[in-house]
Amino acid sequence: MSSVDFVGRGVAMLSPDSAAERPPVVLQSGLPYAGAVALTPEVLAEPRRRRHLFAKRVVDILLSGAALIALMPLMLLVAAIIKITSSGPVTFRQWREGVNGTSFEILKFRSMRQDMCDLSGVAQTASNDPRVTAIGRFIRRTSIDELPQLINVLRGDMSLVGPRPHVDNMRAGGMAYKELVPYYHLRLQMQPGLTGWAQANGFRGSTTDPVRARQRIDHDIAYIQNFSIWLDLRIILITLVREFVGGSGE
């Protein structure tokens, strides 16, 4: 039996030796998901996947560059309001986990009081969080606070689409995320994204609910297993509608 098994259209992952041992195929918001299995080196080196990854990087550069130019007036306005209404820097910088566990410094507009910002990422934002400033509530609700991450995308730290980058000590369901979901590391097989399949399907915000927190990781892995440039474009379109128009800002 081949070491590579295709489940659904464009899904490639590690296959057990016995068909009877294969994990059942389920759906994560419509994407086939064959369980917590890693992509093999053969799959990662497939010409089709490499072509789609190349196209993904081209789209990242073109769209993030164009968006930065088009949104520059808005970003300058937001930066000015943050500077005028609260003390501290305009941007919030925090180290996050990238592809294969490498670290990078993520950029966001600062939405909290400078003396209450949590660089560790342990204290998650709650509804009506007193740490959030007046302008911070607006830019979080509309996801404008995420716009500086376009710079991360342009310089190659992130992609427009991928699993959202977490801090190394991210917690979920009252424990370390990596303890709650033993296969958590599989989401690090691809570059983190400004948005992802989980976020496009409503799995964003607080991770206090262990069931939803686990589903978020399953959605991330399903995205990796089904990756294509066409799926990326679909997620971008969904995000523009769901996050920027109706985002919760949590």
mmCIF file of C-alpha atoms in Angstrom:
data_model
loop_
_atom_site.group_PDB
_atom_site.id
_atom_site.type_symbol
_atom_site.label_atom_id
_atom_site.label_comp_id
_atom_site.label_asym_id
_atom_site.label_seq_id
_atom_site.Cartn_x
_atom_site.Cartn_y
_atom_site.Cartn_z
ATOM 1 C CA MET A 1 0.000 0.000 0.000
ATOM 2 C CA SER A 2 1.248 3.463 -0.815
ATOM 3 C CA SER A 3 2.447 5.576 2.103
ATOM 4 C CA VAL A 4 0.295 8.408 0.820
ATOM 5 C CA ASP A 5 -3.465 8.266 1.003
ATOM 6 C CA PHE A 6 -5.773 10.766 -0.682
ATOM 7 C CA VAL A 7 -9.063 11.415 1.048
ATOM 8 C CA GLY A 8 -11.470 13.650 -0.803
ATOM 9 C CA ARG A 9 -10.240 16.148 -3.354
ATOM 10 C CA GLY A 10 -6.685 17.327 -2.743
ATOM 11 C CA VAL A 11 -6.343 15.835 0.745
ATOM 12 C CA ALA A 12 -3.054 14.076 1.349
ATOM 13 C CA MET A 13 -1.781 12.676 4.615
ATOM 14 C CA LEU A 14 0.083 9.887 6.331
ATOM 15 C CA SER A 15 -1.690 6.551 5.830
ATOM 16 C CA PRO A 16 -1.559 3.656 8.346
ATOM 17 C CA ASP A 17 -0.367 0.314 6.998
ATOM 18 C CA SER A 18 -3.773 -1.286 7.401
ATOM 19 C CA ALA A 19 -6.969 0.057 5.881
ATOM 20 C CA ALA A 20 -8.773 -1.131 8.999
ATOM 21 C CA GLU A 21 -6.593 1.201 11.098
ATOM 22 C CA ARG A 22 -7.330 4.317 9.085
ATOM 23 C CA PRO A 23 -9.036 7.089 11.043
ATOM 24 C CA PRO A 24 -12.613 7.727 9.894
ATOM 25 C CA VAL A 25 -13.068 10.636 7.517
ATOM 26 C CA VAL A 26 -15.223 13.393 8.978
ATOM 27 C CA LEU A 27 -15.973 16.947 7.874
ATOM 28 C CA GLN A 28 -14.819 20.181 9.457
ATOM 29 C CA SER A 29 -17.333 22.750 8.183
ATOM 30 C CA GLY A 30 -17.383 20.943 4.845
ATOM 31 C CA LEU A 31 -13.685 20.051 4.518
ATOM 32 C CA PRO A 32 -12.717 16.348 4.658
ATOM 33 C CA TYR A 33 -10.664 15.631 7.768
ATOM 34 C CA ALA A 34 -8.907 12.296 8.174
ATOM 35 C CA GLY A 35 -7.783 12.794 11.742
ATOM 36 C CA ALA A 36 -4.627 13.899 13.498
ATOM 37 C CA VAL A 37 -2.076 12.612 11.007
ATOM 38 C CA ALA A 38 0.988 14.431 9.693
ATOM 39 C CA LEU A 39 1.715 15.140 6.063
ATOM 40 C CA THR A 40 4.556 12.950 4.817
ATOM 41 C CA PRO A 41 7.714 14.373 3.197
ATOM 42 C CA GLU A 42 6.491 12.860 -0.086
ATOM 43 C CA VAL A 43 3.259 14.822 0.119
ATOM 44 C CA LEU A 44 5.062 18.027 1.079
ATOM 45 C CA ALA A 45 7.304 17.649 -1.979
ATOM 46 C CA GLU A 46 4.489 16.932 -4.443
ATOM 47 C CA PRO A 47 4.720 19.176 -7.559
ATOM 48 C CA ARG A 48 1.046 20.163 -7.276
ATOM 49 C CA ARG A 49 1.411 21.245 -3.660
ATOM 50 C CA ARG A 50 4.628 23.138 -4.418
ATOM 51 C CA ARG A 51 2.905 24.987 -7.280
ATOM 52 C CA HIS A 52 0.044 25.981 -5.013
ATOM 53 C CA LEU A 53 2.483 27.120 -2.302
ATOM 54 C CA PHE A 54 4.302 29.266 -4.871
ATOM 55 C CA ALA A 55 0.986 30.766 -5.985
ATOM 56 C CA LYS A 56 0.092 31.316 -2.328
ATOM 57 C CA ARG A 57 3.246 33.380 -1.789
ATOM 58 C CA VAL A 58 2.622 35.418 -4.948
ATOM 59 C CA VAL A 59 -0.940 36.159 -3.800
ATOM 60 C CA ASP A 60 0.357 37.054 -0.314
ATOM 61 C CA ILE A 61 2.811 39.599 -1.732
ATOM 62 C CA LEU A 62 0.389 41.129 -4.242
ATOM 63 C CA LEU A 63 -2.656 41.348 -1.961
ATOM 64 C CA SER A 64 -0.835 42.410 1.222
ATOM 65 C CA GLY A 65 1.128 45.055 -0.706
ATOM 66 C CA ALA A 66 -1.993 46.365 -2.420
ATOM 67 C CA ALA A 67 -3.948 46.330 0.845
ATOM 68 C CA LEU A 68 -1.231 48.258 2.684
ATOM 69 C CA ILE A 69 -1.257 50.948 -0.010
ATOM 70 C CA ALA A 70 -5.072 51.155 -0.165
ATOM 71 C CA LEU A 71 -5.528 51.095 3.616
ATOM 72 C CA MET A 72 -2.655 53.417 4.494
ATOM 73 C CA PRO A 73 -4.911 56.468 5.086
ATOM 74 C CA LEU A 74 -7.108 54.417 7.447
ATOM 75 C CA MET A 75 -4.081 52.953 9.236
ATOM 76 C CA LEU A 76 -2.522 56.399 9.699
ATOM 77 C CA LEU A 77 -5.825 57.714 11.070
ATOM 78 C CA VAL A 78 -6.136 54.827 13.520
ATOM 79 C CA ALA A 79 -2.506 55.274 14.581
ATOM 80 C CA ALA A 80 -3.108 58.976 15.235
ATOM 81 C CA ILE A 81 -6.245 58.304 17.313
ATOM 82 C CA ILE A 82 -4.460 55.659 19.395
ATOM 83 C CA LYS A 83 -1.571 58.059 20.021
ATOM 84 C CA ILE A 84 -3.854 60.937 20.978
ATOM 85 C CA THR A 85 -6.251 59.006 23.213
ATOM 86 C CA SER A 86 -3.826 56.875 25.242
ATOM 87 C CA SER A 87 -0.187 56.834 26.244
ATOM 88 C CA GLY A 88 2.165 54.235 24.804
ATOM 89 C CA PRO A 89 3.195 52.945 21.387
ATOM 90 C CA VAL A 90 0.768 52.698 18.483
ATOM 91 C CA THR A 91 1.533 49.039 17.810
ATOM 92 C CA PHE A 92 1.479 46.010 20.078
ATOM 93 C CA ARG A 93 4.235 43.477 19.434
ATOM 94 C CA GLN A 94 4.204 39.908 20.692
ATOM 95 C CA TRP A 95 6.180 36.752 19.926
ATOM 96 C CA ARG A 96 4.109 34.022 18.287
ATOM 97 C CA GLU A 97 4.724 30.496 17.005
ATOM 98 C CA GLY A 98 5.261 30.252 13.266
ATOM 99 C CA VAL A 99 5.726 27.385 10.841
ATOM 100 C CA ASN A 100 7.451 24.367 12.425
ATOM 101 C CA GLY A 101 7.442 26.146 15.787
ATOM 102 C CA THR A 102 9.780 28.985 14.822
ATOM 103 C CA SER A 103 9.085 32.321 16.549
ATOM 104 C CA PHE A 104 8.319 35.686 14.993
ATOM 105 C CA GLU A 105 7.140 39.061 16.288
ATOM 106 C CA ILE A 106 3.546 39.770 15.331
ATOM 107 C CA LEU A 107 2.277 43.331 14.833
ATOM 108 C CA LYS A 108 -1.130 44.667 15.874
ATOM 109 C CA PHE A 109 -2.593 48.090 16.609
ATOM 110 C CA ARG A 110 -2.556 48.505 20.381
ATOM 111 C CA SER A 111 -6.126 48.177 21.642
ATOM 112 C CA MET A 112 -5.403 48.062 25.394
ATOM 113 C CA ARG A 113 -3.994 50.419 27.954
ATOM 114 C CA GLN A 114 -0.220 50.253 27.839
ATOM 115 C CA ASP A 115 0.090 49.415 31.555
ATOM 116 C CA MET A 116 -2.343 46.502 31.165
ATOM 117 C CA CYS A 117 -1.022 44.868 27.989
ATOM 118 C CA ASP A 118 -0.172 41.204 28.446
ATOM 119 C CA LEU A 119 2.910 40.266 26.412
ATOM 120 C CA SER A 120 2.696 36.637 27.531
ATOM 121 C CA GLY A 121 -0.698 36.117 25.919
ATOM 122 C CA VAL A 122 -1.950 34.101 28.914
ATOM 123 C CA ALA A 123 -4.650 36.563 29.962
ATOM 124 C CA GLN A 124 -7.156 36.431 27.114
ATOM 125 C CA THR A 125 -9.489 39.278 26.332
ATOM 126 C CA ALA A 126 -12.966 38.935 27.819
ATOM 127 C CA SER A 127 -16.244 40.637 26.956
ATOM 128 C CA ASN A 128 -16.265 44.225 28.318
ATOM 129 C CA ASP A 129 -12.604 43.833 29.242
ATOM 130 C CA PRO A 130 -11.544 46.936 31.272
ATOM 131 C CA ARG A 131 -8.078 46.774 29.709
ATOM 132 C CA VAL A 132 -9.470 47.662 26.271
ATOM 133 C CA THR A 133 -9.557 51.347 25.334
ATOM 134 C CA ALA A 134 -12.505 53.087 23.650
ATOM 135 C CA ILE A 135 -10.842 53.054 20.221
ATOM 136 C CA GLY A 136 -9.588 49.563 21.036
ATOM 137 C CA ARG A 137 -13.130 48.219 21.284
ATOM 138 C CA PHE A 138 -13.944 49.551 17.823
ATOM 139 C CA ILE A 139 -10.826 48.329 16.064
ATOM 140 C CA ARG A 140 -11.126 44.894 17.674
ATOM 141 C CA ARG A 141 -14.793 44.572 16.711
ATOM 142 C CA THR A 142 -13.978 45.462 13.094
ATOM 143 C CA SER A 143 -10.640 43.560 13.059
ATOM 144 C CA ILE A 144 -8.831 46.804 12.143
ATOM 145 C CA ASP A 145 -6.371 46.025 14.940
ATOM 146 C CA GLU A 146 -5.103 43.127 12.790
ATOM 147 C CA LEU A 147 -4.168 45.294 9.791
ATOM 148 C CA PRO A 148 -0.470 45.756 10.763
ATOM 149 C CA GLN A 149 -0.126 41.992 10.285
ATOM 150 C CA LEU A 150 -0.186 42.735 6.554
ATOM 151 C CA ILE A 151 3.434 43.773 7.160
ATOM 152 C CA ASN A 152 4.091 40.325 8.670
ATOM 153 C CA VAL A 153 2.569 38.789 5.538
ATOM 154 C CA LEU A 154 4.607 40.972 3.176
ATOM 155 C CA ARG A 155 7.888 40.105 4.882
ATOM 156 C CA GLY A 156 7.090 36.379 4.979
ATOM 157 C CA ASP A 157 6.421 35.785 8.698
ATOM 158 C CA MET A 158 2.813 34.926 7.910
ATOM 159 C CA SER A 159 0.460 34.192 5.035
ATOM 160 C CA LEU A 160 -2.926 35.731 4.389
ATOM 161 C CA VAL A 161 -4.457 32.314 5.121
ATOM 162 C CA GLY A 162 -3.338 29.656 7.587
ATOM 163 C CA PRO A 163 -3.771 28.598 11.206
ATOM 164 C CA ARG A 164 -3.848 31.687 13.411
ATOM 165 C CA PRO A 165 -0.514 32.143 15.228
ATOM 166 C CA HIS A 166 -0.609 31.518 18.976
ATOM 167 C CA VAL A 167 1.761 32.429 21.769
ATOM 168 C CA ASP A 168 3.934 29.533 22.885
ATOM 169 C CA ASN A 169 2.105 29.216 26.226
ATOM 170 C CA MET A 170 -1.408 29.507 24.768
ATOM 171 C CA ARG A 171 -4.069 28.142 27.092
ATOM 172 C CA ALA A 172 -7.419 26.547 26.299
ATOM 173 C CA GLY A 173 -10.040 24.930 28.476
ATOM 174 C CA GLY A 174 -8.130 25.901 31.625
ATOM 175 C CA MET A 175 -4.873 24.186 30.623
ATOM 176 C CA ALA A 176 -2.041 24.465 28.130
ATOM 177 C CA TYR A 177 -3.440 24.146 24.600
ATOM 178 C CA LYS A 178 -0.789 21.528 23.813
ATOM 179 C CA GLU A 179 -2.016 19.421 26.744
ATOM 180 C CA LEU A 180 -5.684 19.770 25.829
ATOM 181 C CA VAL A 181 -4.969 18.763 22.217
ATOM 182 C CA PRO A 182 -2.016 16.319 22.056
ATOM 183 C CA TYR A 183 -1.783 16.698 18.261
ATOM 184 C CA TYR A 184 -1.682 20.510 18.499
ATOM 185 C CA HIS A 185 1.768 20.563 16.832
ATOM 186 C CA LEU A 186 0.251 19.413 13.517
ATOM 187 C CA ARG A 187 -1.189 22.908 12.985
ATOM 188 C CA LEU A 188 2.386 24.189 12.745
ATOM 189 C CA GLN A 189 3.010 22.330 9.471
ATOM 190 C CA MET A 190 2.011 25.435 7.531
ATOM 191 C CA GLN A 191 2.727 29.132 7.847
ATOM 192 C CA PRO A 192 0.312 30.939 10.186
ATOM 193 C CA GLY A 193 -2.291 33.183 8.615
ATOM 194 C CA LEU A 194 -4.078 36.465 9.065
ATOM 195 C CA THR A 195 -7.231 34.370 8.823
ATOM 196 C CA GLY A 196 -7.950 30.664 8.487
ATOM 197 C CA TRP A 197 -10.592 27.986 8.013
ATOM 198 C CA ALA A 198 -11.388 27.999 11.733
ATOM 199 C CA GLN A 199 -11.883 31.779 11.868
ATOM 200 C CA ALA A 200 -13.905 31.804 8.632
ATOM 201 C CA ASN A 201 -16.318 29.354 10.276
ATOM 202 C CA GLY A 202 -16.795 31.209 13.537
ATOM 203 C CA PHE A 203 -14.066 29.621 15.677
ATOM 204 C CA ARG A 204 -12.395 32.750 17.002
ATOM 205 C CA GLY A 205 -12.215 34.603 20.289
ATOM 206 C CA SER A 206 -12.054 32.915 23.678
ATOM 207 C CA THR A 207 -10.681 29.377 24.030
ATOM 208 C CA THR A 208 -12.198 28.701 27.461
ATOM 209 C CA ASP A 209 -14.596 26.112 26.011
ATOM 210 C CA PRO A 210 -12.463 22.957 25.552
ATOM 211 C CA VAL A 211 -14.794 21.482 22.904
ATOM 212 C CA ARG A 212 -14.644 24.563 20.667
ATOM 213 C CA ALA A 213 -10.926 24.925 21.330
ATOM 214 C CA ARG A 214 -10.365 21.367 20.090
ATOM 215 C CA GLN A 215 -12.607 21.976 17.073
ATOM 216 C CA ARG A 216 -10.500 24.999 16.175
ATOM 217 C CA ILE A 217 -7.391 22.837 15.926
ATOM 218 C CA ASP A 218 -9.285 20.215 13.903
ATOM 219 C CA HIS A 219 -10.328 22.945 11.466
ATOM 220 C CA ASP A 220 -6.699 24.114 11.177
ATOM 221 C CA ILE A 221 -5.502 20.598 10.370
ATOM 222 C CA ALA A 222 -8.357 20.038 7.902
ATOM 223 C CA TYR A 223 -7.216 23.211 6.108
ATOM 224 C CA ILE A 224 -3.648 21.908 5.909
ATOM 225 C CA GLN A 225 -4.829 18.557 4.565
ATOM 226 C CA ASN A 226 -7.011 20.223 1.917
ATOM 227 C CA PHE A 227 -4.744 23.154 1.084
ATOM 228 C CA SER A 228 -4.944 24.756 -2.343
ATOM 229 C CA ILE A 229 -4.713 28.323 -3.590
ATOM 230 C CA TRP A 230 -8.418 28.098 -4.452
ATOM 231 C CA LEU A 231 -9.285 27.260 -0.848
ATOM 232 C CA ASP A 232 -7.190 30.248 0.258
ATOM 233 C CA LEU A 233 -9.126 32.598 -2.026
ATOM 234 C CA ARG A 234 -12.396 31.173 -0.735
ATOM 235 C CA ILE A 235 -11.342 31.772 2.875
ATOM 236 C CA ILE A 236 -10.272 35.341 2.093
ATOM 237 C CA LEU A 237 -13.699 36.094 0.615
ATOM 238 C CA ILE A 238 -15.524 34.524 3.574
ATOM 239 C CA THR A 239 -13.350 36.490 5.989
ATOM 240 C CA LEU A 240 -14.038 39.822 4.313
ATOM 241 C CA VAL A 241 -17.726 39.240 4.937
ATOM 242 C CA ARG A 242 -17.725 37.543 8.351
ATOM 243 C CA GLU A 243 -14.804 39.199 10.139
ATOM 244 C CA PHE A 244 -14.631 42.759 8.857
ATOM 245 C CA VAL A 245 -18.399 43.223 8.569
ATOM 246 C CA GLY A 246 -19.724 41.079 11.398
ATOM 247 C CA GLY A 247 -16.652 40.293 13.516
ATOM 248 C CA SER A 248 -17.104 39.880 17.235
ATOM 249 C CA GLY A 249 -13.833 41.539 18.145
ATOM 250 C CA GLU A 250 -13.207 39.004 20.907
#
